[in-house]
Amino acid sequence: MSTREVSRRKLLSSLGLAAGASLLSGCADALQGAPRRKKRDSPESEEAYSSIPEGDAASAWRYVKLDSADVAAEAYGLVPQGGCMYALFASIVTAMGRVQGEPYLSFPVHMMKYGQGGVGLWGSLCGAVNGGAAVIGLFAPEKLQREQLIAELFSWYESTELPTYRPKGTKHSSPVPKSVSHSVLCHVSVGRWCAASGEDVGSPAMNERCRRLTADVAAKTVELLNANLHEPCKFAGLSPEVKSCLSCHNDELHDTLGKMQCNSCHPKLSAKHPAIKPVPPKSSSDRGTPKLDIR
Amino acid sequence: MSTREVSRRKLLSSLGLAAGASLLSGCADALQGAPRRKKRDSPESEEAYSSIPEGDAASAWRYVKLDSADVAAEAYGLVPQGGCMYALFASIVTAMGRVQGEPYLSFPVHMMKYGQGGVGLWGSLCGAVNGGAAVIGLFAPEKLQREQLIAELFSWYESTELPTYRPKGTKHSSPVPKSVSHSVLCHVSVGRWCAASGEDVGSPAMNERCRRLTADVAAKTVELLNANLHEPCKFAGLSPEVKSCLSCHNDELHDTLGKMQCNSCHPKLSAKHPAIKPVPPKSSSDRGTPKLDIR
């Protein structure tokens, strides 16, 4: 991984955000062509910057199929050691280390503790999906495939009643209330669950919810990798609502970057917008005080 | 990094989210004690789960001081190869590899491409701060210190006019409009900059803005690590507004997880709330169409 200078054109040809080929990343959509974006710049006198040769590094991290139930149990067990992102990432890398040995055994998994509670308890991106995306980044070096897998994981997380995982043989095996997050953000996901369940943030019940949710996301990540890294694409793609919003805001207005569920933060739109399916009301078990007052 | 069973009590004593000792993470606040949180559960019949011994792994990744200007230039140069998170993380790990050799030279930096555009173009957490937090996670294994450093980086990002970095000797050396993001979320940060600058999402100007911003965040991350990993704590802490919100919502109501700038998404609060400083209006160069209609 030493640095060296490479040709300016080779570097610039891989310029990041301008590509966006899978912004409407239903599988077919993403494969059939790039969206109607402006072309990026092609500077004529760009200097050569350092680059990192990575063909060998990426190929050393090969995915082999794992048992999603085993990984989920491992992730559930690891949450107390370092939080959601750590548990998810470590469960998969450790399982891979049992099968393949190095380089998995030497990965510094301790670093992934940073993602806990939406990164350092900041409430931003849920650590479980941050960890899932990091695993995808490790095993899917090709940009389009990586973005499709992340889109699939994130869309599922936003729209699925979680948690569903139930540990066996512990006092925690009783059911835990479920909720749909409508967001990949920890602050919103936890807030909606607490509103639906009547439980406090930081309560034992909330910690158990996040622990089981981490197991669920670990299992889903493995299922996605098992099904798609060695076999034909089987993606469901983004929700119709998000596709509808992006069809204007991305393809025509060029004023939005993102694929998050739009109406979770923007439920009230001006009259010029087409009709959009609203986020469902909170559970009947809501304690009556609004936990999320985004309008 | 093989897995083994450890005592149930040792594992549970490190249970993640319940700790939250630095939720109001001014330096002194965080060091002087835990917030008024409910105690986590202490199950009596918890089974032993697998754990990962990590003392040796964490100690193998020791931070040595770097030159923040050199790292910023390296990060700027690497953005075209893999996006914001990749460029930030690789710039620091590569620089460390030049000084210390292994294990830095073998780190699979390609994985960090997943964070581009708020993770797979999803618009969630800005890849630059995600990468900065990942670097902090690598070098600051102790929970409180890690969370303080992340809080410092994220608060700075939310409140600082960016980008400030200017590459030398390229056609890109002309100034780029600046904006204050008021958010660590890519969707919001990019949206505010495009509204302030009048530029499109995905435009060459926006790509150049994100590229320079990545250099800025890389420099800030190095400055924070240089100043705090080997010397006494020098943290500024969260903004007064966020502390004010959390003093009720975290310490008393227990209904909020997070430290993100609250009024970026919640500018209109009900009458029972105390006065709070609103987010400044958009720049006069705003094109007139609302880019962010969160209310």
Short mmCIF file of C-alpha atoms in Angstrom, two decimals, chain A residues 22 24-28 30 129 136 144-160 184 217 220-221 223-225 227-228 233-239 243 259, chain B residues 119-120 122:
data_model
loop_
_atom_site.label_atom_id
_atom_site.label_comp_id
_atom_site.label_asym_id
_atom_site.label_seq_id
_atom_site.Cartn_x
_atom_site.Cartn_y
_atom_site.Cartn_z
CA SER A 22 -27.12 3.56 -9.26
CA LEU A 24 -32.20 4.88 -8.64
CA SER A 25 -30.77 1.55 -7.83
CA GLY A 26 -33.35 -1.01 -8.66
CA CYS A 27 -31.18 -3.71 -10.12
CA ALA A 28 -32.34 -3.27 -13.67
CA ALA A 30 -28.76 0.56 -12.21
CA VAL A 129 -26.16 -0.53 8.97
CA ILE A 136 -20.10 -4.82 1.93
CA LEU A 144 -22.03 -0.48 -8.81
CA GLN A 145 -22.38 -3.81 -7.02
CA ARG A 146 -21.35 -2.22 -3.72
CA GLU A 147 -23.94 0.53 -4.06
CA GLN A 148 -26.67 -1.94 -5.03
CA LEU A 149 -25.97 -4.10 -1.98
CA ILE A 150 -25.94 -1.07 0.33
CA ALA A 151 -29.20 0.19 -1.18
CA GLU A 152 -30.78 -3.21 -0.64
CA LEU A 153 -29.67 -3.37 3.00
CA PHE A 154 -30.71 0.21 3.77
CA SER A 155 -34.11 -0.04 2.06
CA TRP A 156 -34.85 -3.24 3.98
CA TYR A 157 -33.83 -1.59 7.27
CA GLU A 158 -36.07 1.41 6.67
CA SER A 159 -39.15 -0.61 5.83
CA THR A 160 -39.00 -3.74 8.03
CA VAL A 184 -31.35 4.66 8.64
CA VAL A 217 -28.90 -6.61 10.31
CA LYS A 220 -29.50 -9.66 6.43
CA THR A 221 -26.02 -8.55 5.40
CA GLU A 223 -28.00 -13.17 3.23
CA LEU A 224 -27.40 -10.38 0.73
CA LEU A 225 -23.76 -11.33 0.27
CA ALA A 227 -27.21 -14.40 -2.61
CA ASN A 228 -25.48 -11.80 -4.72
CA CYS A 233 -28.47 -10.02 -9.26
CA LYS A 234 -31.63 -10.40 -7.17
CA PHE A 235 -32.23 -6.88 -5.98
CA ALA A 236 -35.59 -5.36 -5.09
CA GLY A 237 -34.41 -1.76 -5.43
CA LEU A 238 -35.60 1.43 -3.80
CA SER A 239 -39.19 2.04 -2.71
CA LYS A 243 -37.90 6.62 -6.82
CA LYS A 259 -31.71 7.76 -1.24
CA VAL B 119 -22.68 5.69 2.35
CA GLY B 120 -23.29 4.33 -1.15
CA TRP B 122 -27.42 7.28 0.32
#
